Amino acid sequence: MSETFRNYINGEWVDGPTFENRNPANTDEVVGLFVKGSAADMETAVAAAEAAFPAWSNTPGPARGALLFKVADILDRKFEAIAADMTREEGKTLPEAKGEVRRAINIFRYFGSEGSRLPGHLVPSERDRVHMFAIRKPIGVVGLITPWNFPIAIPAWKLAPALVCGNTVVIKPASVSPLCAWRIVEACHEAGIPKGVVNFVAGSGATLGAAMVQAKGLKAISFTGSCAVGEWLHTEASKRRLRIQLEMGGKNPTIVLADCDFASAVENVVNAAMFSTGQKCTATSRAIVEDAIYDKFVAAVVERTKKLKVGNGMEAGIDIGPAVDADQLKTNLRYIEIGKKECGAPLCGGNQLTGGAFDKGYFVEPTVFADVKEEHTLAQEEVFGPVLAIMRAKDFADCMRIANNIPFGLSASIQTSSLSRAFDFIYGMEAGLLTVNLPSAGVEYQLPFGGTKDSSFGPKEQGPAAMDFYSDFKTIYLKY
Ligand code: NAP
């Protein structure tokens, strides 16, 4: 009998009809049943958050921060179990899941300590005996909509800064991986965060998203997910002048120059393209390689990719888990077929994995296409699967031109031993997150996170920048 996970509205666990959350590595396993929230539930949740706002926003920042530390401690106590939940609901390997749970805990501690800072501004006035300063104030009820691929880190990096700034929230998690966000909400309940401050409503994105954006008391939305949904939300939110923050898709390049540390460049590209089944918004999906080492690099990437072990992420030694669900598997296979037509046969992979335990999940071979041209679909559209397009470039300038020739601008990487090239890349690359001699994926929480161009809209998430979305300045001039 599967456990039922109820919605959390105004401090109460709320029942209703349910939907299933299944393990993508073994679809026989139901991870849990989740209550399918209605539009009315969303309205009630926003109203509860609105009612809780005056008291929470007037709670001293250090006291709010102390509650976030408690949430972190509770998550820490359940660390192993939550990581296993994540592998079972999302499919990523257990070590990857543990890394993500650790990050969520660190995020709660990082923003918990912000409760004692909440930095404002104090500057000297031009006028005699005038004291002028600006303080941070919360904005009100914030709606948080999260995707499935980082099911605990993304809810954590929205929820923690929202709460510490004094806002109240309604979180709507992705339907294919709601359990990890539910675990955070459970921890908020256990920690004693007052009723109505945190509300959780799972269910259909279309229904709940429409209800959220229309809900009377809502003041802001922070969304991470696809460009299509983000654009729709932006249009609707703008009609009401809601504050909005969107983090969306990418088509991230890694530039590989002839002067790179070859072995580490191969490792970084394969890691960023394939790990987490390519389901990271910061994954490398284009490797743009200087002509002088192109053939050698392609051969080495293919050799390394063929060694990756695909399977159930709960098992030791597995590198790559399944696609998150049947739809994502279908998307991966569709793009692989497009790749075969436009770019020729892949140099490795290219098929769904079948037979034995594979038949119970959504497994696809890590796939590498070479000689991909800028006009090819695989060079332009996000797959969100373990599919790498390798592209040949004449020289560094050509690498940069190709890398920037897309509508997206989330993350980008360069592999080089030249300091000058690294800085040319840093100043010339159109992306919000850059790495040098590291994989394009794998960011920390202490600095701003987010992209540019079609990948993102609004203030950045994480680090000190997160506070700017979740608070407003009030400026005071005082004559004494
Ligand atoms: P998605 O389909 O846009 O879903 C994201 C969230 O939006 C889910 O909670 C979903 O609910 C909800 N949703 C769906 N339709 C909605 C609507 N009409 N109104 C409001 N909410 C709605 O995206 P996804 O497939 O989960 O995630 C993959 C995408 O996210 C990729 O493009 C990836 O690059 C991007 N991503 C970006 C970042 C970043 O930081 N830039 C990070 C991670 C992922 P349901 O699950 O119920 O449909």
Coordinates of N, CA, C and O in Angstrom, one line a residue, residues 34-111:
F34 N 0.0 11.4 -4.3 CA 0.0 12.8 -3.9 C -1.4 13.4 -4.2 O -2.1 13.1 -5.2
V35 N -1.8 14.2 -3.2 CA -3.2 14.8 -3.4 C -3.1 15.8 -4.5 O -2.2 16.6 -4.6
K36 N -4.1 15.7 -5.4 CA -4.1 16.5 -6.6 C -4.9 17.8 -6.3 O -6.1 17.8 -6.2
G37 N -4.2 18.8 -6.0 CA -4.8 20.1 -5.6 C -5.7 20.7 -6.7 O -5.4 20.5 -7.9
S38 N -6.7 21.4 -6.3 CA -7.6 22.1 -7.3 C -7.3 23.6 -7.3 O -6.6 24.1 -6.4
A39 N -8.0 24.2 -8.2 CA -7.8 25.7 -8.3 C -8.3 26.3 -6.9 O -7.7 27.3 -6.4
A40 N -9.3 25.7 -6.4 CA -9.9 26.3 -5.1 C -8.8 26.1 -4.0 O -8.6 26.9 -3.1
D41 N -8.1 24.9 -4.0 CA -7.0 24.7 -3.0 C -6.0 25.8 -3.1 O -5.5 26.3 -2.1
M42 N -5.6 26.1 -4.4 CA -4.6 27.2 -4.6 C -5.1 28.5 -4.0 O -4.3 29.2 -3.3
E43 N -6.4 28.8 -4.3 CA -6.9 30.1 -3.8 C -6.9 30.1 -2.2 O -6.5 31.1 -1.6
T44 N -7.2 29.0 -1.6 CA -7.2 28.9 -0.2 C -5.8 29.0 0.4 O -5.6 29.7 1.4
A45 N -4.9 28.4 -0.3 CA -3.5 28.5 0.1 C -2.9 29.9 0.0 O -2.3 30.4 1.0
V46 N -3.2 30.6 -1.0 CA -2.8 32.0 -1.2 C -3.4 32.9 -0.1 O -2.8 33.7 0.5
A47 N -4.7 32.6 0.2 CA -5.4 33.4 1.2 C -4.8 33.1 2.6 O -4.6 34.0 3.4
A48 N -4.4 31.9 2.8 CA -3.8 31.5 4.1 C -2.4 32.2 4.3 O -2.1 32.7 5.3
A49 N -1.7 32.2 3.2 CA -0.4 32.9 3.2 C -0.6 34.4 3.4 O 0.2 35.0 4.1
E50 N -1.6 35.0 2.8 CA -1.9 36.4 3.0 C -2.2 36.7 4.5 O -1.7 37.7 5.0
A51 N -3.0 35.8 5.1 CA -3.4 36.0 6.5 C -2.1 35.9 7.4 O -2.1 36.6 8.4
A52 N -1.2 35.0 7.0 CA 0.0 34.8 7.9 C 1.0 35.8 7.7 O 1.9 35.9 8.5
F53 N 0.9 36.7 6.6 CA 2.0 37.6 6.3 C 2.3 38.6 7.4 O 3.5 38.9 7.7
P54 N 1.3 39.3 8.0 CA 1.6 40.4 8.9 C 2.5 39.9 10.1 O 3.5 40.5 10.4
A55 N 2.1 38.8 10.7 CA 2.8 38.3 11.8 C 4.2 37.8 11.4 O 5.2 38.1 12.1
W56 N 4.3 37.1 10.3 CA 5.6 36.5 9.9 C 6.6 37.7 9.5 O 7.8 37.7 9.8
S57 N 6.0 38.7 8.8 CA 6.9 39.7 8.3 C 7.4 40.6 9.5 O 8.4 41.3 9.4
N58 N 6.6 40.6 10.6 CA 7.0 41.4 11.8 C 7.9 40.5 12.8 O 8.3 41.1 13.8
T59 N 8.0 39.2 12.5 CA 8.9 38.4 13.3 C 10.4 38.9 13.0 O 10.7 39.1 11.9
P60 N 11.2 39.1 14.1 CA 12.5 39.6 13.8 C 13.3 38.6 12.9 O 13.2 37.4 12.9
G61 N 14.1 39.2 12.0 CA 14.9 38.4 11.0 C 15.7 37.3 11.7 O 15.6 36.1 11.2
P62 N 16.4 37.5 12.8 CA 17.1 36.4 13.4 C 16.2 35.3 13.8 O 16.6 34.1 13.8
A63 N 15.0 35.6 14.3 CA 14.1 34.5 14.7 C 13.6 33.7 13.5 O 13.5 32.5 13.5
R64 N 13.4 34.4 12.4 CA 13.0 33.6 11.1 C 14.2 32.8 10.7 O 14.1 31.6 10.3
G65 N 15.4 33.4 10.8 CA 16.6 32.6 10.4 C 16.8 31.4 11.3 O 17.2 30.3 10.8
A66 N 16.5 31.5 12.6 CA 16.7 30.4 13.5 C 15.7 29.2 13.1 O 16.1 28.0 13.2
L67 N 14.6 29.6 12.6 CA 13.6 28.5 12.1 C 14.2 27.8 10.9 O 14.1 26.6 10.7
L68 N 14.9 28.6 10.0 CA 15.5 27.9 8.8 C 16.6 27.0 9.3 O 16.8 25.9 8.7
F69 N 17.4 27.4 10.3 CA 18.4 26.5 10.8 C 17.8 25.2 11.3 O 18.3 24.1 11.1
K70 N 16.6 25.3 12.0 CA 15.9 24.1 12.4 C 15.5 23.2 11.3 O 15.6 22.0 11.3
V71 N 15.0 23.8 10.2 CA 14.6 23.1 9.0 C 15.8 22.3 8.5 O 15.8 21.1 8.2
A72 N 17.0 23.0 8.4 CA 18.2 22.4 8.0 C 18.6 21.2 8.8 O 18.9 20.1 8.3
D73 N 18.4 21.3 10.1 CA 18.8 20.2 11.1 C 17.9 19.0 10.8 O 18.3 17.9 10.9
I74 N 16.6 19.3 10.6 CA 15.6 18.2 10.4 C 16.0 17.5 9.1 O 16.0 16.2 9.0
L75 N 16.2 18.3 8.0 CA 16.6 17.6 6.8 C 17.9 16.8 6.9 O 18.0 15.7 6.4
D76 N 18.8 17.3 7.7 CA 20.1 16.6 7.9 C 19.9 15.3 8.6 O 20.5 14.3 8.3
R77 N 19.0 15.3 9.6 CA 18.6 14.0 10.3 C 18.1 13.0 9.3 O 18.3 11.8 9.5
K78 N 17.4 13.5 8.3 CA 16.7 12.5 7.4 C 17.5 12.4 6.1 O 16.9 12.0 5.0
F79 N 18.7 12.8 6.1 CA 19.6 13.0 4.9 C 19.5 11.7 4.0 O 19.2 11.8 2.8
E80 N 19.8 10.6 4.6 CA 19.9 9.3 3.8 C 18.5 9.0 3.2 O 18.5 8.6 2.0
A81 N 17.5 9.1 4.0 CA 16.1 8.7 3.5 C 15.7 9.7 2.4 O 15.1 9.2 1.4
I82 N 16.0 11.0 2.5 CA 15.5 11.9 1.5 C 16.3 11.7 0.2 O 15.7 11.8 -0.9
A83 N 17.6 11.4 0.3 CA 18.4 11.1 -0.9 C 17.8 9.9 -1.6 O 17.7 9.9 -2.9
A84 N 17.4 8.9 -0.9 CA 16.8 7.7 -1.5 C 15.5 8.0 -2.2 O 15.2 7.6 -3.3
D85 N 14.7 8.9 -1.5 CA 13.4 9.3 -2.1 C 13.7 10.0 -3.4 O 13.0 9.8 -4.4
M86 N 14.8 10.8 -3.5 CA 15.1 11.5 -4.7 C 15.4 10.6 -5.9 O 14.9 10.7 -7.0
T87 N 16.3 9.6 -5.6 CA 16.7 8.6 -6.6 C 15.4 7.9 -7.1 O 15.2 7.6 -8.3
R88 N 14.5 7.5 -6.1 CA 13.4 6.8 -6.5 C 12.4 7.6 -7.3 O 11.7 7.1 -8.2
E89 N 12.3 8.9 -7.0 CA 11.3 9.7 -7.8 C 11.8 10.3 -9.0 O 11.1 10.6 -10.0
E90 N 13.1 10.7 -9.0 CA 13.6 11.4 -10.2 C 14.6 10.6 -11.0 O 14.7 10.8 -12.2
G91 N 15.2 9.6 -10.4 CA 16.1 8.7 -11.2 C 17.5 8.9 -11.1 O 18.4 8.1 -11.5
K92 N 18.0 10.1 -10.6 CA 19.4 10.4 -10.6 C 20.1 9.4 -9.6 O 19.4 8.9 -8.8
T93 N 21.4 9.2 -9.8 CA 22.1 8.2 -9.0 C 22.1 8.7 -7.5 O 22.0 9.9 -7.2
L94 N 22.2 7.7 -6.6 CA 22.2 8.0 -5.2 C 23.3 9.0 -4.8 O 23.0 9.9 -4.0
P95 N 24.6 8.8 -5.3 CA 25.6 9.9 -4.9 C 25.1 11.3 -5.4 O 25.3 12.3 -4.7
E96 N 24.6 11.4 -6.6 CA 24.1 12.7 -7.1 C 23.0 13.2 -6.2 O 23.0 14.4 -5.8
A97 N 22.1 12.3 -5.8 CA 21.0 12.7 -4.9 C 21.5 13.2 -3.6 O 21.1 14.2 -3.0
K98 N 22.5 12.5 -3.0 CA 23.1 12.9 -1.7 C 23.7 14.3 -1.9 O 23.6 15.1 -1.0
G99 N 24.4 14.5 -3.0 CA 25.0 15.8 -3.2 C 23.9 16.9 -3.2 O 24.1 18.0 -2.6
E100 N 22.8 16.6 -3.8 CA 21.8 17.6 -3.9 C 21.1 17.9 -2.5 O 20.8 19.0 -2.2
V101 N 20.9 16.8 -1.8 CA 20.2 17.0 -0.4 C 21.2 17.8 0.4 O 20.8 18.8 1.1
R102 N 22.5 17.5 0.4 CA 23.5 18.3 1.1 C 23.4 19.8 0.8 O 23.5 20.7 1.6
R103 N 23.3 20.0 -0.5 CA 23.2 21.4 -1.0 C 22.0 22.1 -0.4 O 22.0 23.3 0.0
A104 N 20.8 21.4 -0.4 CA 19.6 22.0 0.1 C 19.8 22.4 1.6 O 19.4 23.5 2.0
I105 N 20.4 21.5 2.3 CA 20.6 21.8 3.7 C 21.5 23.0 3.9 O 21.3 23.9 4.7
N106 N 22.6 23.0 3.1 CA 23.5 24.2 3.1 C 22.8 25.5 2.8 O 23.1 26.6 3.3
I107 N 21.9 25.4 1.8 CA 21.1 26.6 1.4 C 20.3 27.1 2.6 O 20.2 28.3 2.8
F108 N 19.6 26.2 3.3 CA 18.8 26.7 4.5 C 19.7 27.3 5.5 O 19.3 28.3 6.1
R109 N 20.9 26.8 5.7 CA 21.8 27.4 6.7 C 22.3 28.7 6.2 O 22.4 29.7 7.0
Y110 N 22.7 28.8 4.9 CA 23.2 30.0 4.4 C 22.1 31.2 4.5 O 22.4 32.2 5.0
F111 N 20.9 30.9 4.1 CA 19.9 31.9 4.2 C 19.4 32.1 5.7 O 18.9 33.2 6.0

